[in-house]
Coordinates of C-alpha atoms in Angstrom, one line a residue:
Chain A
X1047 CA 53.3 63.0 110.8
X1048 CA 55.5 65.2 108.6
X1049 CA 58.0 67.6 110.2
X1050 CA 56.1 70.4 108.7
X1051 CA 53.0 69.5 110.6
X1052 CA 55.1 69.1 113.8
X1053 CA 56.6 72.6 113.5
X1054 CA 53.7 74.6 112.1
X1055 CA 51.2 74.0 115.0
X1056 CA 49.0 76.3 117.0
X1057 CA 51.2 75.7 120.1
X1058 CA 54.3 76.7 118.3
X1059 CA 52.6 79.7 116.8
X1060 CA 51.6 80.8 120.3
X1061 CA 55.1 80.2 121.6
X1062 CA 56.8 82.1 118.7
X1063 CA 54.3 84.9 118.9
X1064 CA 55.1 85.3 122.6
X1065 CA 58.8 85.1 121.9
X1066 CA 58.5 87.7 119.1
X1067 CA 56.5 90.0 121.4
X1068 CA 59.0 89.8 124.3
X1069 CA 61.9 90.2 121.9
X1070 CA 60.6 93.8 121.2
X1071 CA 61.8 94.6 124.8
X1072 CA 65.4 93.7 123.9
X1073 CA 66.1 96.8 121.8
X1074 CA 64.3 98.9 124.4
X1075 CA 66.4 97.5 127.3
X1076 CA 69.6 98.0 125.2
X1077 CA 68.6 101.6 124.4
X1078 CA 68.0 102.3 128.1
X1079 CA 71.4 100.9 128.9
X1080 CA 73.1 102.8 126.1
X1081 CA 71.0 106.0 126.4
X1082 CA 74.1 108.3 126.7
X1083 CA 75.6 106.9 123.5
X1084 CA 72.5 107.1 121.3
X1085 CA 72.7 109.4 118.3
X1086 CA 69.8 111.0 116.5
X1087 CA 69.4 108.1 114.0
X1088 CA 69.2 105.7 116.8
X1089 CA 66.6 107.7 118.6
X1090 CA 64.5 107.5 115.5
X1091 CA 65.0 103.7 115.4
X1092 CA 64.0 103.5 119.1
X1093 CA 60.8 105.5 118.3
X1094 CA 59.9 102.9 115.7
X1095 CA 60.5 100.1 118.2
X1096 CA 58.4 101.9 120.8
X1097 CA 55.5 102.2 118.3
X1098 CA 55.9 98.5 117.5
X1099 CA 55.7 97.7 121.2
X1100 CA 52.6 99.8 121.7
X1101 CA 50.9 98.3 118.7
X1102 CA 51.7 94.7 119.8
X1103 CA 50.7 95.4 123.4
X1104 CA 47.4 97.0 122.6
X1105 CA 46.4 94.5 119.9
X1106 CA 47.2 91.6 122.3
X1107 CA 45.2 93.2 125.1
X1108 CA 42.2 93.8 122.8
X1109 CA 42.4 90.3 121.3
X1110 CA 42.4 88.8 124.8
X1111 CA 39.2 90.7 125.5
X1112 CA 37.7 88.8 122.5
X1113 CA 37.3 92.1 120.5
X1114 CA 38.4 92.7 116.9
X1115 CA 41.8 94.3 117.1
X1116 CA 42.4 94.8 113.4
X1117 CA 41.6 98.6 113.5
X1118 CA 44.8 99.1 115.4
X1119 CA 46.8 98.2 112.2
X1120 CA 45.0 100.9 110.3
X1121 CA 46.7 103.5 112.5
X1122 CA 49.9 101.6 113.1
X1123 CA 50.8 101.0 109.5
X1124 CA 50.7 104.7 108.4
X1125 CA 52.4 105.8 111.6
X1126 CA 55.4 103.4 111.1
X1127 CA 55.5 104.3 107.5
X1128 CA 55.9 108.0 108.5
X1129 CA 58.6 107.2 110.9
X1130 CA 60.5 104.8 108.6
X1131 CA 60.4 107.2 105.6
X1132 CA 61.4 110.1 107.9
X1133 CA 64.4 108.0 109.0
X1134 CA 65.4 107.4 105.3
X1135 CA 65.1 111.1 104.7
X1136 CA 67.4 112.0 107.6
X1137 CA 70.3 114.3 106.5
X1138 CA 72.9 111.6 107.4
X1139 CA 71.1 109.0 105.3
X1140 CA 69.7 111.0 102.5
X1141 CA 67.8 108.4 100.5
X1142 CA 64.8 110.7 100.3
X1143 CA 64.9 114.5 100.3
X1144 CA 62.5 116.4 102.6
X1145 CA 60.3 117.1 99.7
X1146 CA 60.2 113.5 98.4
X1147 CA 59.5 112.3 101.9
X1148 CA 56.5 114.6 102.2
X1149 CA 55.1 113.5 98.8
X1150 CA 55.7 109.8 99.5
X1151 CA 54.0 110.0 102.9
X1152 CA 51.1 112.0 101.7
X1153 CA 50.5 109.6 98.8
X1154 CA 50.7 106.6 101.0
X1155 CA 48.4 108.2 103.5
X1156 CA 45.9 108.9 100.8
X1157 CA 46.0 105.4 99.5
X1158 CA 45.7 104.1 103.0
X1159 CA 42.6 106.1 103.7
X1160 CA 41.0 105.1 100.4
X1161 CA 41.8 101.4 101.2
X1162 CA 40.2 101.8 104.7
X1163 CA 37.2 103.6 103.3
X1164 CA 36.5 101.4 100.4
X1165 CA 38.3 98.1 100.2
X1166 CA 39.4 97.0 103.7
X1167 CA 37.4 98.6 106.5
X1168 CA 38.5 99.0 110.1
X1169 CA 37.3 95.6 111.1
X1170 CA 39.5 93.8 108.5
X1171 CA 43.2 93.4 108.1
X1172 CA 44.7 96.2 105.9
X1173 CA 46.9 93.8 103.9
X1174 CA 46.9 96.2 100.9
X1175 CA 48.4 99.0 102.9
X1176 CA 50.9 96.6 104.5
X1177 CA 51.9 95.2 101.1
X1178 CA 52.3 98.7 99.7
X1179 CA 54.4 99.8 102.7
X1180 CA 56.5 96.6 102.5
X1181 CA 57.2 97.4 98.8
X1182 CA 58.3 100.9 99.7
X1183 CA 60.5 99.7 102.5
X1184 CA 62.2 97.1 100.3
X1185 CA 62.9 99.7 97.6
X1186 CA 64.3 102.2 100.1
X1187 CA 66.6 99.6 101.7
X1188 CA 67.9 98.4 98.4
X1189 CA 68.5 101.9 97.3
X1190 CA 70.3 102.5 100.6
X1191 CA 72.7 99.6 99.9
X1192 CA 73.2 100.7 96.3
X1193 CA 74.1 104.2 97.5
X1194 CA 76.4 102.7 100.1
X1195 CA 78.3 100.9 97.3
X1196 CA 78.5 104.1 95.2
X1197 CA 79.9 106.1 98.1
X1198 CA 82.3 103.4 99.3
X1199 CA 82.9 105.2 102.6
X1200 CA 84.7 103.3 105.3
X1201 CA 85.6 99.8 106.1
X1202 CA 83.5 99.5 109.2
X1203 CA 80.1 99.8 107.5
X1204 CA 78.6 97.4 110.0
X1205 CA 79.4 99.9 112.8
X1206 CA 76.7 102.2 111.4
X1207 CA 73.3 101.7 113.1
X1208 CA 71.3 102.5 110.0
X1209 CA 73.0 99.6 108.2
X1210 CA 71.6 97.2 110.8
X1211 CA 68.2 98.8 110.6
X1212 CA 68.3 98.5 106.9
X1213 CA 69.3 94.8 107.1
X1214 CA 66.4 94.0 109.4
X1215 CA 63.9 96.0 107.3
X1216 CA 65.0 94.3 104.1
X1217 CA 64.9 90.8 105.6
X1218 CA 61.6 91.1 107.4
X1219 CA 59.6 92.9 104.7
X1220 CA 61.0 90.8 101.9
X1221 CA 60.1 87.6 103.7
X1222 CA 56.6 88.6 104.7
X1223 CA 55.7 90.5 101.5
X1224 CA 54.2 87.4 100.0
X1225 CA 52.3 86.6 103.1
X1226 CA 50.7 90.0 103.3
X1227 CA 49.9 89.9 99.6
X1228 CA 47.9 86.6 99.9
X1229 CA 46.7 86.7 103.5
X1230 CA 43.2 87.8 102.5
X1231 CA 42.9 84.8 100.2
X1232 CA 44.0 82.3 102.8
X1233 CA 42.2 83.7 105.8
X1234 CA 38.9 82.2 104.5
X1235 CA 40.5 78.9 103.7
X1236 CA 42.3 76.3 105.8
X1237 CA 43.7 77.6 109.0
X1238 CA 46.8 75.4 108.8
X1239 CA 48.3 77.5 106.0
X1240 CA 47.6 80.6 108.1
X1241 CA 49.3 79.0 111.1
X1242 CA 52.4 78.1 109.1
X1243 CA 52.6 81.6 107.6
X1244 CA 52.2 83.3 110.9
X1245 CA 54.8 81.0 112.5
X1246 CA 57.3 82.1 109.9
X1247 CA 56.1 85.7 110.3
X1248 CA 56.9 85.5 114.0
X1249 CA 60.3 84.1 113.3
X1250 CA 61.2 86.8 110.9
X1251 CA 59.8 89.4 113.3
X1252 CA 62.4 88.0 115.8
X1253 CA 65.1 88.6 113.2
X1254 CA 63.8 92.1 112.8
X1255 CA 64.0 92.9 116.5
X1256 CA 67.5 91.4 116.8
X1257 CA 68.7 93.7 114.0
X1258 CA 67.0 96.7 115.8
X1259 CA 68.8 95.6 118.9
X1260 CA 72.2 95.6 117.2
X1261 CA 71.4 99.0 115.6
X1262 CA 70.8 100.4 119.1
X1263 CA 73.7 98.6 120.7
X1264 CA 76.3 100.0 118.4
X1265 CA 78.2 103.1 119.5
X1266 CA 77.8 105.1 116.3
X1267 CA 81.1 106.5 114.9
X1268 CA 79.3 109.0 112.7
Chain B
X318 CA 42.4 66.4 96.1
X319 CA 41.4 69.4 98.1
X320 CA 43.9 68.4 100.8
X321 CA 46.7 67.9 98.3
X322 CA 46.1 71.3 96.8
X323 CA 46.0 72.9 100.2
X324 CA 49.2 71.3 101.2
X325 CA 50.8 72.4 97.9
X326 CA 49.6 75.9 98.6
X327 CA 51.1 75.8 102.1
X328 CA 54.4 74.6 100.7
X329 CA 54.3 77.2 98.0
X330 CA 53.6 80.0 100.4
X331 CA 56.3 78.8 102.9
X332 CA 58.8 78.2 100.1
X333 CA 58.0 81.7 98.8
X334 CA 58.5 83.3 102.1
X335 CA 61.7 81.4 102.8
X336 CA 62.9 82.1 99.3
X337 CA 62.3 85.8 99.6
X338 CA 64.1 85.8 103.0
X339 CA 67.1 84.0 101.5
X340 CA 67.1 86.2 98.5
X341 CA 67.2 89.3 100.7
X342 CA 69.9 87.7 102.8
X343 CA 71.9 86.9 99.7
X344 CA 71.5 90.5 98.5
X345 CA 72.8 91.8 101.8
X346 CA 75.9 89.5 101.7
X347 CA 76.5 90.5 98.1
X348 CA 76.4 94.2 99.0
X349 CA 78.7 93.8 102.0
X350 CA 81.2 91.6 100.1
X351 CA 81.2 93.9 97.1
X352 CA 81.7 97.0 99.3
X353 CA 84.6 95.4 101.0
X354 CA 86.2 94.5 97.6
X355 CA 85.8 98.1 96.5
X356 CA 87.4 99.4 99.6
X357 CA 90.3 97.0 99.3
X358 CA 90.8 98.1 95.7
X359 CA 90.7 101.7 96.7
X360 CA 93.3 101.1 99.4
X361 CA 95.6 99.3 97.0
X362 CA 95.2 102.2 94.5
X363 CA 96.0 104.7 97.2
X364 CA 99.1 102.7 98.3
X365 CA 100.3 102.6 94.7
X366 CA 99.7 106.3 94.3
X367 CA 101.6 107.1 97.5
X368 CA 104.5 104.9 96.4
X369 CA 104.6 106.6 93.1
X370 CA 104.6 110.1 94.7
X371 CA 107.5 108.9 96.9
X372 CA 109.3 107.8 93.8
X373 CA 108.7 111.2 92.2
X374 CA 110.0 112.9 95.3
X375 CA 113.1 110.7 95.4
X376 CA 113.7 111.4 91.7
X377 CA 113.4 115.1 92.4
X378 CA 115.8 115.1 95.3
X379 CA 118.3 113.0 93.3
X380 CA 118.1 115.4 90.4
X381 CA 118.7 118.4 92.7
X382 CA 121.7 116.7 94.2
X383 CA 123.1 115.9 90.8
X384 CA 122.6 119.5 89.8
X385 CA 124.3 120.8 92.9
X386 CA 127.2 118.4 92.5
X387 CA 127.6 119.6 88.9
X388 CA 127.6 123.2 89.9
X389 CA 129.9 122.5 92.7
X390 CA 132.3 120.7 90.4
X391 CA 132.1 123.5 87.8
X392 CA 132.9 126.1 90.5
X393 CA 135.7 124.1 92.0
X394 CA 137.3 122.8 88.8
X395 CA 136.6 125.8 86.6
X396 CA 136.2 129.0 88.6
X397 CA 138.3 128.0 91.6
X398 CA 141.2 126.7 89.5
X399 CA 141.2 129.9 87.3
X400 CA 141.1 132.2 90.3
X401 CA 143.9 130.3 92.0
X402 CA 146.0 130.7 88.8
X403 CA 145.1 134.3 88.5
X404 CA 146.2 134.9 92.1
X405 CA 149.6 133.3 91.2
X406 CA 150.0 135.7 88.3
X407 CA 149.1 138.7 90.5
X408 CA 151.7 137.6 93.1
X409 CA 154.4 137.6 90.3
X410 CA 153.2 141.1 89.3
X411 CA 154.0 142.3 92.8
X412 CA 157.6 141.4 92.4
X413 CA 160.0 143.4 90.4
X414 CA 159.9 142.0 86.9
X415 CA 161.0 143.2 83.5
X416 CA 158.3 145.4 81.7
X417 CA 157.8 142.7 78.9
X418 CA 157.3 140.1 81.5
X419 CA 155.0 142.4 83.5
X420 CA 152.8 143.0 80.4
X421 CA 152.7 139.2 79.6
X422 CA 151.7 138.4 83.2
X423 CA 149.1 141.2 83.2
X424 CA 147.5 139.9 80.0
X425 CA 147.4 136.4 81.2
X426 CA 145.8 137.4 84.5
X427 CA 143.2 139.5 82.8
X428 CA 142.5 136.6 80.4
X429 CA 142.0 134.3 83.3
X430 CA 139.6 136.8 85.0
X431 CA 137.7 137.1 81.7
X432 CA 137.3 133.3 81.5
X433 CA 136.3 133.2 85.2
X434 CA 133.6 135.8 84.5
X435 CA 132.3 133.7 81.6
X436 CA 132.2 130.6 83.8
X437 CA 130.4 132.4 86.6
X438 CA 127.9 133.8 84.1
X439 CA 127.4 130.2 82.7
X440 CA 126.9 128.8 86.2
X441 CA 124.6 131.6 87.1
X442 CA 122.6 131.2 83.9
X443 CA 122.2 127.5 84.6
X444 CA 120.9 128.4 88.0
X445 CA 118.5 131.1 86.8
X446 CA 118.5 131.8 83.1
X447 CA 118.6 135.6 82.5
X448 CA 116.6 135.4 79.3
X449 CA 113.8 133.6 81.1
X450 CA 113.8 136.2 83.9
X451 CA 113.8 139.2 81.5
X452 CA 112.0 138.0 78.3
X453 CA 109.8 135.1 79.3
X454 CA 109.4 131.4 78.6
X455 CA 109.0 131.6 74.8
X456 CA 112.2 133.7 74.3
X457 CA 114.1 131.5 76.7
X458 CA 113.2 128.4 74.8
X459 CA 113.8 130.2 71.5
X460 CA 117.3 131.2 72.7
X461 CA 118.1 127.6 73.7
X462 CA 116.8 126.3 70.4
X463 CA 119.0 128.9 68.5
X464 CA 122.1 127.7 70.4
X465 CA 121.4 124.1 69.5
X466 CA 120.6 124.8 65.9
X467 CA 123.8 126.9 65.7
X468 CA 125.8 123.9 66.9
X469 CA 124.5 122.1 63.8
X470 CA 124.3 118.5 65.2
X471 CA 120.5 118.5 65.3
X472 CA 117.6 120.6 64.0
X473 CA 115.1 121.9 66.5
X474 CA 111.8 123.3 65.3
X475 CA 110.0 125.5 67.8
X476 CA 106.4 126.6 67.2
X477 CA 104.4 128.7 69.7
X478 CA 101.1 130.4 70.0
X479 CA 100.8 133.9 71.5
X480 CA 102.5 133.9 74.8
X481 CA 100.1 133.4 77.7
X482 CA 100.9 135.1 81.0
X483 CA 101.9 132.4 83.4
X484 CA 103.5 132.3 86.9
X485 CA 107.3 132.9 87.0
X486 CA 108.0 129.6 88.9
X487 CA 105.9 127.7 86.4
X488 CA 107.8 129.2 83.5
X489 CA 111.1 128.1 85.2
X490 CA 109.6 124.6 85.6
X491 CA 108.6 124.5 81.9
X492 CA 112.1 125.7 80.9
X493 CA 113.7 123.0 82.9
X494 CA 111.4 120.4 81.4
X495 CA 112.3 121.4 77.9
X496 CA 115.9 121.4 78.8
X497 CA 115.6 117.9 80.3
X498 CA 113.9 116.6 77.2
X499 CA 116.4 118.1 74.8
X500 CA 119.3 116.8 76.9
X501 CA 117.8 113.3 76.9
X502 CA 117.3 113.5 73.1
X503 CA 120.8 114.7 72.5
X504 CA 122.4 112.1 74.9
X505 CA 120.4 109.0 74.1
X506 CA 118.0 109.3 71.2
X507 CA 120.3 109.8 68.3
X508 CA 117.7 112.0 66.7
X509 CA 118.0 114.4 63.7
X510 CA 115.0 116.5 64.4
X511 CA 113.3 117.8 67.5
X512 CA 109.9 119.5 67.4
X513 CA 108.5 121.6 70.2
X514 CA 105.0 123.0 69.9
X515 CA 103.9 125.3 72.7
X516 CA 100.3 126.4 73.0
X517 CA 98.7 128.6 75.7
X518 CA 95.0 128.9 76.4
X519 CA 93.1 131.0 79.0
X520 CA 93.5 128.2 81.6
X521 CA 96.3 125.9 80.4
X522 CA 99.7 125.6 78.9
X523 CA 100.4 122.7 76.5
X524 CA 103.6 121.5 75.0
X525 CA 104.0 118.7 72.5
X526 CA 107.5 117.4 72.2
X527 CA 108.6 115.0 69.5
X528 CA 111.9 113.6 68.2
X529 CA 112.8 111.1 65.5
X530 CA 115.3 109.2 67.6
X531 CA 115.4 105.6 68.8
X532 CA 112.3 106.0 71.0
X533 CA 111.8 104.2 74.2
X534 CA 113.7 101.0 75.0
X535 CA 111.6 97.9 74.3
X536 CA 110.2 96.3 77.4
X537 CA 110.7 99.4 79.7
X538 CA 107.8 101.3 81.3
X539 CA 107.5 104.7 79.6
X540 CA 107.6 106.5 82.9
X541 CA 110.4 104.6 84.6
X542 CA 113.4 106.8 83.8
X543 CA 114.7 109.4 86.2
X544 CA 114.4 112.2 83.7
X545 CA 110.7 111.4 83.0
X546 CA 110.0 111.1 86.7
X547 CA 111.6 114.5 87.2
X548 CA 109.4 115.9 84.5
X549 CA 106.3 114.3 86.0
X550 CA 107.3 115.7 89.4
X551 CA 107.5 119.2 87.9
X552 CA 104.3 118.9 86.1
X553 CA 102.6 117.5 89.2
X554 CA 103.6 120.7 91.0
X555 CA 101.8 122.7 88.3
X556 CA 98.7 120.6 88.4
X557 CA 99.6 119.1 85.0
X558 CA 100.1 115.8 83.4
X559 CA 102.2 113.9 80.9
X560 CA 101.0 111.6 78.2
X561 CA 102.9 109.4 75.8
X562 CA 101.2 109.7 72.3
X563 CA 101.4 107.3 69.4
X564 CA 103.9 108.4 66.7
X565 CA 104.4 107.3 63.2
X566 CA 107.9 106.1 62.6
X567 CA 110.6 106.1 65.3
X568 CA 111.0 108.5 68.2
X569 CA 108.8 109.8 70.9
X570 CA 105.9 112.1 71.2
X571 CA 104.9 113.6 74.5
X572 CA 102.0 115.8 75.4
X573 CA 102.4 117.8 78.6
X574 CA 99.9 120.2 80.1
X575 CA 99.8 122.4 83.1
X576 CA 97.9 125.1 84.8
X577 CA 99.1 128.7 84.2
X578 CA 99.4 129.6 87.9
X579 CA 98.9 128.1 91.3

């Protein structure tokens, strides 16, 4: 049996999914511990983590009932998009102006609603919206790094929470972009591809939450 | 066949996902490494700038000490000696001397006092040129140029635009700069002609200084001399800068600019 088949199994997927779910609690525990040191950017990151936790918890609960839980993502994706783009439009970060943030969010919301209404209804996974959101996040995170280079601020760039948030965002959404692009095509095919892909997704989600944890752990100098 | 194509699809998807992850990771490392390099370069540049400013300050202090020593020597050797001698003559005048001797001593004493006054005026002029105080920068430079041309060793051409109103301290700085340049040319350049072109605009003063002397010594940095560092220091105080321009033939050509007031 190939190592691939040994690793990408249903059992491993269940294990990793559980791990990635419980790892969401890590940034929350850290933020409770460091609550006095949290700055406004970190509060916004914490809000995103909380929304992630609520989404994961509710979707797991509903799934365990044997009911279709995919409608949750139709609410979750635009909500996280709103919070993430709002974070990037924060005055300390300044990747988007307030006006740009408004237009970007409204445009995304419109596309999302049209997608839900016409292409991917509530009982199906809104991979189109997720792919679009992932593209925007990747662009925003790359622009952030580019602006960071142009400004050339201080040496301890990794002491800024937003940098860790940005690292996590770029890593996770780059890695899973391809998955969300083709998930519709592979859902109806062999399940072993799906299992392999979701195993990797769970792994990358762990990386994302570790980065969020570091972002909330850091005592912001700014 | 179907199984093979499915496996290939799996591998492709996984490879794609892993590839994108590694690409993102590589991008992050690149940004972090590049940013550190930029910061390191900035720090090096700042250190060099700080060292250079210190050099300018040292040059400025050295120059001031030299000037003070020269004035002190002038006062001691010139004025002091003449006054001492004059005092001796006045002491002799006090004693009973023959009328011819009295007149001779009186003439000598007055002569010495006259020379002392000339020396004091010269020292005072060096400290604060009267022409500059009363008539402005252009007249002060013109006066210096006339004195040098009168000596006949070298020809100085001085062109200027309409005088622009500038700060008194800045005018003194510019006067000292021109003096320094002319002194350098006279001492070291072996030039026949000096050209000074002064232009004022609404916001800036510009001077182009040229001579046809030996130019800079081969292999030396243009801004390494004490005199040039002094000039740069003075220009720096006025928000100005110094440029060495290309020149046909031998000699030097400098373009200096400054603000008109603080």
